[in-house]
Amino acid sequence: MLAPSYQKLKDILSASIDPKRILTNPLQTLAYGTDASFYRLIPKIVILAHNEAEVIEIIKEAKKLDIALTFRAAGTSLSGQAISDSVLVVATHGWKNFELLENNQEIKLEPGIVGSRANTFLAPHGLKIGPDPASIGAAMIGGIVANNASGMCCGTAQNSYQTIADIRIVLSDGTILDTADSNSVAAFKNNQKVLIQEIESLRDTIKNDETLYHFIKNKFKIKNTTGYSINALVDYQDPIEIIKHLMVGSEGTLAFISNVTFKTVIDEKHKSCSLIIFHSIQDACNATILLKSAPVAAVELLDRESIRSVEFDPDAPEYFRTLPESACALLVECRDNDLDDMMLKQLKIRLEIESIPTYAEYEFTSNPKQYYFNWKARKGLLPTVGGMRKKGTSVIIEDVAFPLPHLAEACVALKDLFKKYEYHDAVLFGHALEGNLHLVFSQDFSNQNEVDRYEKLMDELATLVVYCFNGSLKAEHGTGRNMAPFVEKEWGAAAYEIMKRIKNIFDPNNKINPDVLINPDPKSHLKNLKPMPESHAIVDKCMECGFCEPHCVSEGLTLSPRQRIVIAREISRLEESNDDPQRLADIRKDVTYQLDETCATDGLCALACPVYIDTGKFVKEWRADNLNVGDKKVAAYIGSHMAGITAVLRVGLKVVSFFHSVLGTKIMTALSNGFHFITFGKVPKWIPEMPKGANKINTKN
């Protein structure tokens, strides 16, 4: 039962929003409430909003009832910023519009467009959007902007913050600001004078504090998404420009993003890459420093454990399996619109790092198969490593950055830290050119000792990054819930106070995605941890990354592959624990249609999954396991008498076709509906498109 305030919100909104898009049953709230992080909150209500007018109404009605809202797109976020135990507003379907502007130099995108889809719109013009996260095939524009996504090739020069041209937002009181519309800007300045004054006051406070001003400038010389983008307050004078850029990386805590306009960037025609193996991680980091001044598009670091996670891929070279434990790889990319110029870039790269010995000879390749494997190995590392973890554990990814001169020393220190706390499966990889490392390891949250071990690791990790190397605790994945307790540690009291004021300016009642990014609880990262029970061998490797969802034909009708796995896991957990039989019964009531009957079982999800999980195959086994004895006997009989069954069906179809020709469509439909009703649905409904019985195939010729 919903609490009275939530029930009232549902009743009010049902008058203007299709009630089928206001979800409250336990199966759907769990399925839609899950993101790619290791946290779990189950929303009271999930609303599938289809347009801005609906969002405005949701915001206004929720405010009247003092109900918190969280906005979400694809849910590929890794830090728990897209979950809620209140109301989750999903902006995916209905948010697919785009528009090319300024002779293709800009593109306006709604939040439900997948990043790679945006690049498809731009590809005919030799252009793309700047951000290029590894999840670009699943992450949507709303999340890409809200988390200030960057990625492999964009660095800090072409990330969301740097390439945003305009934004349209809805504030916590329903006010709209469209920075591309001069009338909207003028109305906003007139109607929101207090807000504008507060922003100007923050700007001036920082600029009048020389120490704080230069501290902020220096912090953003490397990748940094810890806390709010307070560099906007030093980069811009105009309050509208400041607001626009504060929204980037705000993780849905300040406003709803209705659309965003990106400046497009060149997508070079010719691309080549090389996977260069070095004897040690120190050599690889030293080479990276030299490559900073070379004509490279990307430099990605993969430590030995990262390489091991893909060494048995069918396309992986055999020598991967014989590399020494100290080996480390750099995936180096170069690009150009002129083939000869790209070849020249390759030569310059070789000359730049010739002083550092490599483990083996290397070549740049544009061969599609090898090129694709090199990048697949890097882009799929998070879920691939996650797929290798022990069953029942969560995959954790931390995302830090260091000044480039300290990268080698920091890598060694991180590896020592993991050894100290016995995280033997931990891997390091990331955007070496930016000093940005991703740390991936498995974590068991099923007992307090393991949670305590994780707490000690995180405390020491924060100290190492901030105090030993003056780094960023979050470089591109967003602060979320897992780093919110450490924001003040990285930024200090003065800057953190600025961030708290920003939150209060836009969301004074703390009802827009609360407890994300700004959270006073020093233990919040240890709460609401997602259970990962064993369910089935086919799907136990899944880390719920969501890469599969854009390829699923039933996503949006019922569940996606990720959501099917989430539900199957919850059923397994509830059956094993037996602590909530009513919840188990409620979920099972809807599971046949949602999980089973609407799955196409076509295996398309496996094509997008970095660990090749075929959820369709799992659903087939689910069906077999859930058949009753009678159904199994019928299926077995049909399977062993196929010739006779098909003969009967051919005759039956011919008979039905004959009666249709005699009775006509109207009478035939009425009779069909009647038989369907009196047999309680056991006799299927007839439709005019039903085929006639075919002639038997002559197999003797």
XYZ file of C-alpha atoms in Angstrom:
701
model
C 0.000 0.000 0.000
C 1.227 3.460 -0.871
C 1.487 6.075 1.871
C -1.338 8.651 1.620
C 0.833 11.387 0.091
C 2.147 9.068 -2.623
C -1.329 7.730 -3.324
C -2.609 11.282 -3.657
C 0.225 12.131 -6.083
C -0.606 9.068 -8.148
C -4.298 9.907 -8.221
C -3.678 13.524 -9.249
C -1.197 12.655 -11.991
C -3.372 9.838 -13.360
C -5.831 12.444 -14.583
C -3.348 13.757 -17.166
C -0.706 11.016 -17.493
C -1.633 7.553 -18.740
C -1.989 5.465 -15.549
C -0.153 2.643 -17.330
C 2.952 4.860 -17.162
C 2.618 5.400 -13.401
C 4.094 2.236 -11.952
C 3.627 1.067 -8.379
C 3.664 -2.728 -8.462
C 6.707 -4.336 -6.794
C 8.062 -5.986 -9.928
C 8.146 -2.824 -12.026
C 9.408 -0.472 -9.325
C 12.312 -2.832 -8.640
C 13.081 -3.317 -12.340
C 12.998 0.376 -13.243
C 14.641 1.440 -9.996
C 17.854 -0.443 -10.737
C 20.914 1.229 -12.243
C 24.486 0.049 -12.955
C 25.797 0.915 -9.493
C 26.195 -1.314 -6.446
C 23.453 0.532 -4.560
C 19.751 -0.248 -4.362
C 16.788 1.901 -3.468
C 13.321 0.853 -4.566
C 11.068 3.765 -5.573
C 7.523 4.057 -4.284
C 6.419 5.218 -7.743
C 8.078 5.129 -11.157
C 6.701 7.588 -13.705
C 7.543 7.123 -17.371
C 7.310 10.761 -18.429
C 6.949 11.433 -22.162
C 7.249 15.211 -22.433
C 8.198 18.397 -20.643
C 4.617 19.322 -19.762
C 4.303 16.066 -17.814
C 7.583 16.719 -16.015
C 6.453 20.206 -15.000
C 3.199 18.851 -13.612
C 5.052 16.099 -11.732
C 7.427 18.667 -10.221
C 4.647 21.028 -9.154
C 2.393 18.351 -7.653
C 5.283 16.629 -5.863
C 6.343 19.960 -4.384
C 2.862 20.528 -2.957
C 3.057 17.139 -1.254
C 6.708 17.524 -0.158
C 7.743 14.440 -2.142
C 11.285 13.936 -3.431
C 11.959 13.312 -7.137
C 14.836 11.696 -8.983
C 15.202 12.083 -12.759
C 16.818 9.344 -14.822
C 17.516 8.340 -18.399
C 19.358 5.098 -19.240
C 20.546 4.261 -15.726
C 24.088 3.337 -16.777
C 25.488 5.472 -13.951
C 28.017 3.716 -11.761
C 27.868 5.725 -8.548
C 24.258 5.395 -7.423
C 23.067 8.794 -8.621
C 20.082 7.430 -10.573
C 18.160 5.589 -7.851
C 15.472 6.656 -5.402
C 13.262 5.375 -2.601
C 10.693 8.078 -3.397
C 9.544 8.916 -6.948
C 11.692 8.055 -9.959
C 10.909 9.960 -13.169
C 12.259 8.162 -16.243
C 12.809 10.262 -19.375
C 13.623 7.833 -22.171
C 10.740 6.982 -24.502
C 9.203 10.164 -25.847
C 12.491 12.036 -25.544
C 14.126 11.148 -28.871
C 13.919 14.409 -30.862
C 16.998 16.092 -32.273
C 17.790 19.054 -34.519
C 20.920 20.019 -36.420
C 21.705 23.734 -36.079
C 24.186 26.323 -37.316
C 25.137 24.427 -40.483
C 25.650 21.221 -38.448
C 28.048 22.937 -36.052
C 25.545 22.315 -33.247
C 23.058 19.574 -32.443
C 20.077 19.881 -30.099
C 19.280 16.595 -28.352
C 16.592 15.422 -25.946
C 17.682 13.400 -22.902
C 16.415 10.001 -24.088
C 18.739 9.751 -27.104
C 21.557 7.208 -26.785
C 24.973 8.831 -27.268
C 25.969 6.609 -30.173
C 22.648 7.399 -31.849
C 23.499 11.106 -31.696
C 26.749 10.293 -33.481
C 24.767 8.407 -36.123
C 22.879 11.615 -36.902
C 26.177 13.464 -37.309
C 28.220 10.802 -39.103
C 27.135 11.800 -42.664
C 28.640 15.224 -41.980
C 31.949 13.898 -40.642
C 31.031 15.095 -37.146
C 30.216 13.717 -33.695
C 29.481 14.909 -30.183
C 32.491 15.557 -27.950
C 31.863 13.176 -25.030
C 32.791 9.575 -25.855
C 32.333 7.435 -22.728
C 32.836 3.671 -23.000
C 29.093 3.345 -22.347
C 28.156 5.590 -25.290
C 26.245 2.713 -26.910
C 23.831 2.650 -23.943
C 24.207 5.920 -22.019
C 21.713 8.626 -22.942
C 22.235 12.351 -23.431
C 20.508 13.271 -20.163
C 22.987 11.243 -18.139
C 25.950 12.182 -20.309
C 25.348 15.856 -19.516
C 24.270 15.365 -15.906
C 27.500 13.474 -15.176
C 29.814 15.622 -17.343
C 30.817 12.546 -19.307
C 34.122 12.590 -21.131
C 35.762 9.361 -22.271
C 38.530 7.906 -24.377
C 39.335 10.592 -26.935
C 37.730 13.809 -25.728
C 39.897 14.441 -22.679
C 38.984 17.681 -20.939
C 38.858 19.736 -24.147
C 35.757 18.106 -25.648
C 33.828 16.852 -22.616
C 30.234 17.839 -21.885
C 31.255 20.977 -19.973
C 33.453 22.299 -22.764
C 31.137 21.498 -25.688
C 27.760 22.530 -24.294
C 26.242 25.376 -26.323
C 22.798 25.679 -24.714
C 20.495 23.905 -22.314
C 16.793 23.865 -21.454
C 16.011 23.069 -17.828
C 13.033 22.870 -15.480
C 13.741 24.066 -11.943
C 12.318 22.679 -8.702
C 9.368 25.114 -8.840
C 8.495 24.347 -12.478
C 10.275 27.404 -13.916
C 11.776 26.896 -17.378
C 15.078 28.352 -18.530
C 16.054 27.885 -22.175
C 19.444 29.508 -22.678
C 18.995 29.366 -26.469
C 15.845 31.512 -26.289
C 16.439 35.201 -25.564
C 12.828 35.639 -24.439
C 13.178 32.770 -21.988
C 16.424 34.220 -20.641
C 14.856 37.675 -20.231
C 11.813 36.245 -18.430
C 14.039 34.154 -16.185
C 16.171 37.153 -15.212
C 13.023 39.126 -14.409
C 11.204 36.388 -12.480
C 14.183 34.795 -10.731
C 16.036 37.876 -9.526
C 16.913 36.372 -6.150
C 18.407 33.274 -7.783
C 20.434 35.412 -10.190
C 21.697 37.542 -7.301
C 22.731 34.425 -5.377
C 24.723 33.144 -8.349
C 26.432 36.509 -8.768
C 27.191 36.557 -5.061
C 28.864 33.138 -5.281
C 30.855 34.249 -8.304
C 32.069 37.374 -6.555
C 32.844 35.526 -3.316
C 35.234 33.256 -5.179
C 36.827 35.983 -7.277
C 37.436 38.078 -4.173
C 39.204 35.166 -2.493
C 42.441 34.794 -4.448
C 43.451 31.569 -2.692
C 40.100 29.892 -3.359
C 39.990 31.217 -6.932
C 43.369 29.711 -7.878
C 42.637 26.518 -5.940
C 39.525 25.932 -8.078
C 41.393 26.761 -11.295
C 44.150 24.281 -10.437
C 41.719 21.515 -9.438
C 40.203 21.535 -12.902
C 43.507 21.328 -14.750
C 42.958 17.579 -14.544
C 39.670 15.701 -14.918
C 37.401 16.352 -11.966
C 33.730 15.546 -11.403
C 33.879 15.504 -7.591
C 31.078 17.764 -6.423
C 29.562 20.510 -8.557
C 31.250 22.138 -11.559
C 32.253 25.188 -9.531
C 34.783 26.035 -12.235
C 31.752 27.669 -13.891
C 32.000 30.382 -11.229
C 35.559 31.236 -12.270
C 35.261 30.543 -15.999
C 32.252 32.796 -16.650
C 30.955 36.199 -15.631
C 27.408 36.032 -17.034
C 25.067 34.314 -14.512
C 23.190 32.505 -17.303
C 26.441 30.997 -18.576
C 27.298 30.023 -15.013
C 23.914 28.316 -14.538
C 24.267 26.525 -17.879
C 27.634 25.078 -16.905
C 26.623 24.304 -13.312
C 24.001 21.950 -14.732
C 26.761 19.892 -16.354
C 27.863 17.343 -13.788
C 25.078 18.249 -11.349
C 23.804 14.634 -11.393
C 20.146 15.632 -11.505
C 20.315 17.410 -8.147
C 19.578 20.942 -9.379
C 17.010 20.684 -12.190
C 15.538 18.511 -14.930
C 17.285 18.734 -18.308
C 14.719 18.893 -21.154
C 17.264 19.217 -23.949
C 20.854 20.190 -24.528
C 22.669 21.654 -27.502
C 26.220 20.465 -28.096
C 28.855 22.022 -30.279
C 29.812 19.263 -32.678
C 33.413 18.163 -33.222
C 35.223 16.638 -36.193
C 35.099 12.865 -36.531
C 38.217 12.134 -38.569
C 37.786 9.812 -41.524
C 40.949 7.758 -41.023
C 41.710 6.031 -37.718
C 44.405 3.642 -36.575
C 45.512 2.264 -33.236
C 48.225 0.139 -31.705
C 48.284 -1.905 -28.524
C 51.825 -1.264 -27.285
C 53.103 -3.613 -24.572
C 55.661 -2.302 -22.081
C 57.742 -4.194 -19.536
C 56.235 -2.355 -16.568
C 53.536 0.066 -15.576
C 56.244 2.648 -14.849
C 57.491 2.408 -18.437
C 53.936 2.775 -19.752
C 53.340 5.879 -17.606
C 56.664 7.419 -18.634
C 55.732 6.823 -22.271
C 52.409 8.549 -21.615
C 54.194 11.689 -20.436
C 56.124 11.749 -23.717
C 52.954 11.139 -25.728
C 51.296 14.203 -24.196
C 53.044 16.333 -26.821
C 52.585 13.791 -29.630
C 49.751 13.855 -32.236
C 47.641 11.236 -30.453
C 43.840 11.080 -30.218
C 43.809 8.762 -27.210
C 46.173 6.889 -24.907
C 44.525 4.171 -22.832
C 46.336 2.237 -20.110
C 45.605 -1.436 -19.425
C 47.502 -3.189 -16.638
C 48.309 -6.914 -16.739
C 45.098 -7.851 -14.926
C 43.072 -5.886 -17.493
C 44.737 -7.758 -20.355
C 44.079 -11.052 -18.584
C 40.349 -10.326 -18.537
C 40.221 -10.397 -22.360
C 43.036 -12.801 -23.215
C 40.652 -15.650 -24.042
C 38.512 -13.551 -26.364
C 38.386 -15.316 -29.770
C 40.023 -12.299 -31.418
C 42.743 -11.814 -28.811
C 46.345 -12.487 -29.921
C 47.871 -15.634 -28.425
C 50.800 -13.802 -26.845
C 48.406 -12.121 -24.405
C 48.394 -15.367 -22.412
C 52.183 -15.464 -22.011
C 52.831 -11.864 -20.951
C 54.800 -11.434 -17.714
C 52.997 -10.214 -14.594
C 54.767 -6.867 -14.763
C 53.578 -6.076 -18.317
C 51.381 -3.069 -19.062
C 49.773 -1.945 -22.323
C 48.982 1.405 -23.880
C 46.283 1.553 -26.514
C 47.361 4.490 -28.674
C 45.038 6.003 -31.263
C 45.763 8.498 -34.019
C 43.310 10.059 -36.465
C 43.221 12.398 -39.440
C 41.083 13.246 -42.439
C 44.149 12.814 -44.654
C 45.650 9.311 -44.843
C 49.204 10.531 -45.449
C 48.983 12.883 -42.483
C 47.789 10.024 -40.285
C 50.784 7.927 -41.364
C 53.041 10.842 -40.472
C 51.424 11.015 -37.039
C 52.195 7.335 -36.499
C 55.860 8.001 -37.275
C 55.979 10.953 -34.868
C 54.467 8.787 -32.125
C 57.165 6.158 -32.665
C 59.907 8.758 -32.488
C 58.428 10.287 -29.340
C 58.622 7.072 -27.298
C 61.622 5.356 -28.915
C 63.691 5.940 -25.759
C 61.440 3.603 -23.771
C 61.843 -0.111 -24.575
C 58.722 -2.080 -25.450
C 58.064 -5.733 -24.683
C 57.501 -6.534 -28.360
C 57.358 -4.877 -31.741
C 54.147 -3.017 -32.432
C 52.237 -1.820 -35.468
C 49.412 0.614 -36.010
C 46.385 -0.991 -37.584
C 43.304 0.180 -39.410
C 42.246 -3.395 -40.134
C 38.608 -3.418 -38.984
C 38.829 -6.731 -37.140
C 41.974 -5.909 -35.160
C 41.022 -2.263 -34.644
C 37.612 -3.266 -33.336
C 39.091 -5.849 -30.961
C 41.579 -3.372 -29.510
C 38.830 -0.928 -28.661
C 36.362 -3.626 -27.616
C 38.966 -4.869 -25.155
C 39.221 -1.399 -23.642
C 35.602 -0.237 -23.785
C 34.240 -3.478 -22.376
C 36.712 -3.755 -19.506
C 34.325 -2.764 -16.735
C 31.641 -5.370 -17.429
C 34.219 -7.901 -18.649
C 36.156 -7.699 -15.394
C 32.848 -7.668 -13.565
C 31.893 -10.881 -15.349
C 34.980 -12.626 -13.974
C 34.100 -11.907 -10.358
C 33.081 -14.498 -7.815
C 29.366 -15.264 -7.844
C 27.369 -13.277 -5.335
C 29.761 -10.320 -5.280
C 29.353 -6.795 -6.637
C 31.700 -5.122 -9.068
C 33.053 -1.810 -7.801
C 34.551 0.865 -10.016
C 36.344 3.883 -8.660
C 37.445 6.660 -10.951
C 40.368 8.877 -9.952
C 42.767 11.268 -11.659
C 46.296 12.441 -10.924
C 48.598 15.101 -12.318
C 50.376 13.301 -15.147
C 53.900 13.551 -13.649
C 52.646 11.557 -10.619
C 50.826 8.856 -12.626
C 53.482 6.122 -12.396
C 54.014 6.636 -8.672
C 50.251 6.731 -8.092
C 49.719 3.472 -10.024
C 52.256 1.681 -7.830
C 50.719 3.151 -4.674
C 47.239 2.019 -5.741
C 48.436 -1.503 -6.453
C 50.099 -1.618 -3.032
C 46.861 -0.425 -1.441
C 44.888 -3.224 -3.078
C 47.470 -5.772 -1.922
C 47.257 -4.419 1.622
C 43.505 -5.056 1.771
C 43.712 -8.292 -0.256
C 41.765 -7.184 -3.299
C 43.650 -9.609 -5.505
C 41.373 -9.232 -8.532
C 41.708 -5.430 -8.732
C 42.597 -3.976 -12.136
C 43.787 -0.562 -13.289
C 42.909 0.921 -16.637
C 41.879 4.276 -17.980
C 42.665 7.413 -19.884
C 46.392 7.671 -19.253
C 46.850 10.895 -21.198
C 44.608 12.637 -18.657
C 46.064 10.851 -15.620
C 42.618 9.250 -15.239
C 42.510 5.717 -13.834
C 39.576 3.367 -13.289
C 39.955 0.914 -10.427
C 37.768 -2.174 -10.722
C 37.466 -4.929 -8.145
C 34.870 -7.305 -6.740
C 33.335 -6.816 -3.337
C 31.268 -9.066 -1.128
C 28.715 -7.070 0.854
C 27.018 -10.087 2.430
C 28.736 -9.777 5.821
C 29.939 -6.958 8.054
C 33.602 -7.936 7.915
C 33.616 -7.420 4.162
C 31.808 -4.093 4.466
C 34.391 -3.011 7.054
C 37.205 -3.989 4.693
C 35.635 -1.886 1.945
C 35.265 1.061 4.334
C 38.967 0.938 5.250
C 39.961 0.728 1.597
C 37.833 3.753 0.673
C 39.122 5.840 3.571
C 42.729 5.124 2.668
C 42.065 5.565 -1.052
C 40.657 9.048 -0.412
C 43.677 9.982 1.693
C 46.101 8.683 -0.929
C 44.450 10.489 -3.846
C 43.862 13.816 -2.108
C 46.790 14.243 0.238
C 49.564 12.218 -1.399
C 49.026 13.154 -5.039
C 46.637 16.151 -5.099
C 44.318 14.206 -7.360
C 40.589 13.967 -8.056
C 38.470 11.366 -6.286
C 36.101 11.388 -9.243
C 37.361 12.125 -12.740
C 34.391 11.411 -14.994
C 31.852 9.008 -13.459
C 30.210 11.524 -11.164
C 30.268 11.814 -7.386
C 27.108 9.851 -6.705
C 26.483 8.127 -3.399
C 29.788 6.313 -3.131
C 31.974 9.437 -3.051
C 29.578 11.999 -1.536
C 31.033 11.545 1.991
C 34.489 12.498 0.674
C 33.654 15.670 -1.295
C 34.617 17.987 1.543
C 37.830 16.030 2.109
C 38.927 16.751 -1.436
C 37.696 20.325 -1.705
C 38.063 21.699 1.800
C 35.548 23.618 3.892
C 35.416 26.829 1.815
C 34.767 25.198 -1.551
C 32.378 22.662 -0.009
C 30.370 25.498 1.488
C 30.061 26.973 -2.021
C 28.681 23.637 -3.223
C 26.134 23.461 -0.417
C 24.999 26.975 -1.278
C 24.575 25.947 -4.943
C 22.323 23.064 -3.912
C 20.290 25.343 -1.655
C 19.873 28.000 -4.367
C 18.307 25.603 -6.855
C 16.691 23.131 -4.458
C 16.038 24.823 -1.085
C 13.837 21.976 0.144
C 16.329 19.254 -0.849
C 13.726 17.344 -2.859
C 15.534 16.961 -6.199
C 17.654 13.796 -6.079
C 18.525 14.269 -2.400
C 21.604 12.712 -0.744
C 23.507 12.548 -4.017
C 26.677 14.629 -4.328
C 25.947 16.566 -1.108
C 25.438 14.217 1.834
C 26.433 14.980 5.455
C 26.372 11.302 6.443
C 30.019 10.064 6.551
C 28.802 6.458 6.248
C 26.301 6.946 3.420
C 28.525 5.057 0.968
C 28.130 1.948 3.139
C 24.315 1.943 3.131
C 21.645 0.704 0.716
C 24.058 -1.790 -0.844
C 22.645 -3.879 -3.677
C 22.304 -7.632 -3.031
C 23.765 -9.812 -5.809
C 22.448 -13.329 -5.111
C 23.189 -16.255 -7.364
C 20.283 -16.932 -9.688
C 21.283 -18.859 -12.806
C 24.620 -19.734 -14.369
C 23.725 -17.928 -17.608
C 23.129 -14.551 -15.950
C 25.173 -14.594 -12.737
C 28.009 -12.743 -14.508
C 25.749 -9.742 -15.198
C 26.728 -6.524 -13.411
C 23.537 -4.755 -14.578
C 25.451 -2.257 -16.731
C 22.539 -1.785 -19.150
C 24.590 -2.121 -22.349
C 21.967 -4.604 -23.590
C 18.932 -2.340 -23.346
C 19.079 -0.401 -26.650
C 19.113 -3.720 -28.515
C 16.088 -5.294 -26.819
C 12.824 -5.345 -28.789
C 10.652 -5.626 -25.664
C 12.329 -2.784 -23.724
C 9.618 -0.198 -23.189
C 6.829 -2.743 -23.654
C 7.723 -4.677 -20.526
C 11.278 -5.374 -19.365
C 14.780 -5.147 -20.777
C 17.339 -7.976 -20.424
C 18.942 -6.205 -17.461
C 15.552 -5.832 -15.785
C 14.701 -9.495 -16.386
C 17.922 -10.475 -14.637
C 17.170 -8.086 -11.756
C 13.775 -9.707 -11.229
C 15.145 -13.244 -11.477
C 17.791 -12.392 -8.883
C 15.228 -10.908 -6.523
C 13.039 -13.998 -6.796
C 16.075 -16.174 -6.005
C 16.935 -13.982 -3.015
C 13.394 -14.015 -1.641
C 13.029 -17.769 -2.122
C 16.293 -18.423 -0.302
C 15.724 -16.003 2.570
C 11.958 -16.574 2.933
C 11.812 -13.250 4.786
C 9.087 -11.580 2.725
C 6.636 -14.121 1.274
C 4.101 -11.418 0.373
C 6.641 -9.505 -1.730
C 7.636 -12.748 -3.446
C 3.989 -13.488 -4.214
C 3.449 -9.957 -5.567
C 6.432 -10.212 -7.913
C 5.533 -13.714 -9.082
C 2.021 -12.503 -9.927
C 3.367 -10.397 -12.804
C 6.529 -12.286 -13.725
C 5.079 -14.599 -16.388
C 4.012 -11.783 -18.702
C 6.759 -9.299 -17.829
C 9.782 -11.616 -17.806
C 8.738 -14.610 -19.885
C 5.949 -14.079 -22.409
C 7.212 -10.777 -23.834
C 10.860 -11.792 -24.267
C 11.652 -12.347 -27.955
C 14.493 -14.731 -26.974
C 16.331 -13.601 -30.120
C 19.747 -13.213 -28.476
C 20.260 -9.613 -29.647
C 21.146 -8.697 -26.078
C 24.155 -11.022 -26.210
C 25.549 -9.120 -29.194
C 25.754 -5.945 -27.102
C 26.838 -7.607 -23.856
C 30.592 -7.444 -23.186
C 30.402 -10.868 -21.502
C 27.985 -12.336 -24.072
C 25.085 -12.994 -21.719
C 22.149 -14.271 -23.765
C 19.152 -13.359 -21.643
C 16.918 -14.947 -24.279
C 18.572 -18.302 -23.641
C 18.057 -17.770 -19.923
C 14.348 -17.040 -20.486
C 13.989 -20.246 -22.501
C 15.399 -22.196 -19.568
C 13.148 -20.218 -17.210
C 10.159 -21.301 -19.288
C 11.234 -24.929 -19.200
C 11.802 -24.827 -15.450
C 8.400 -23.264 -14.807
C 6.324 -25.586 -16.978
C 3.984 -27.838 -15.030
C 4.036 -31.597 -15.507
C 1.029 -31.564 -17.830
C 2.512 -28.911 -20.107
C 5.809 -30.801 -20.282
C 3.976 -33.962 -21.327
C 2.084 -32.077 -24.029
C 5.294 -30.479 -25.299
C 7.061 -33.846 -25.334
C 4.186 -35.434 -27.253
C 4.146 -32.653 -29.848
C 7.908 -32.868 -30.251
C 7.802 -36.599 -30.947
C 4.741 -36.455 -33.242
C 5.535 -33.365 -35.284
C 4.462 -34.772 -38.667
C 1.016 -35.750 -37.429
C 0.507 -32.519 -35.486
C 1.399 -30.321 -38.465
C -0.937 -32.366 -40.684
C -3.811 -31.767 -38.259
C -2.989 -28.063 -38.090
C -2.954 -27.757 -41.886
C -6.411 -29.281 -42.049
C -7.616 -27.098 -39.177
C -6.431 -23.910 -40.879
C -8.148 -24.949 -44.111
C -11.412 -25.604 -42.231
C -11.219 -22.207 -40.483
C -10.525 -20.535 -43.832
C -13.554 -22.297 -45.370
C -15.894 -21.075 -42.616
C -14.499 -17.558 -42.990
C -15.327 -17.602 -46.699
C -18.877 -18.797 -45.932
C -19.698 -16.707 -42.841
C -17.750 -13.530 -43.537
C -15.418 -11.552 -41.320
C -18.027 -9.981 -39.039
C -19.785 -13.214 -38.023
C -16.496 -15.127 -37.846
C -15.030 -12.541 -35.466
C -18.098 -12.643 -33.231
C -18.040 -16.457 -33.059
C -14.297 -16.460 -32.346
C -14.673 -13.958 -29.512
C -17.492 -16.020 -28.045
C -15.508 -19.272 -28.062
C -12.515 -17.441 -26.596
C -14.705 -16.139 -23.758
C -16.532 -19.351 -22.832
C -13.290 -21.362 -22.843
C -11.627 -18.821 -20.529
C -9.060 -17.929 -23.168
C -7.989 -21.482 -24.019
C -9.280 -21.172 -27.579
C -7.303 -18.331 -29.201
C -9.053 -15.489 -30.980
C -9.320 -15.671 -34.762
C -8.148 -12.690 -36.828
C -8.660 -12.059 -40.565
C -4.896 -12.245 -41.138
C -4.758 -15.879 -40.026
C -3.139 -17.916 -42.856
C -4.745 -20.722 -44.799
C -3.468 -24.256 -44.398
C -0.487 -24.921 -46.668
C -0.096 -27.963 -48.873
C 2.189 -30.688 -47.595
C 5.738 -30.345 -48.882
C 6.767 -33.148 -51.183
C 10.119 -34.324 -49.803
C 10.598 -37.111 -52.370
C 11.590 -34.838 -55.268
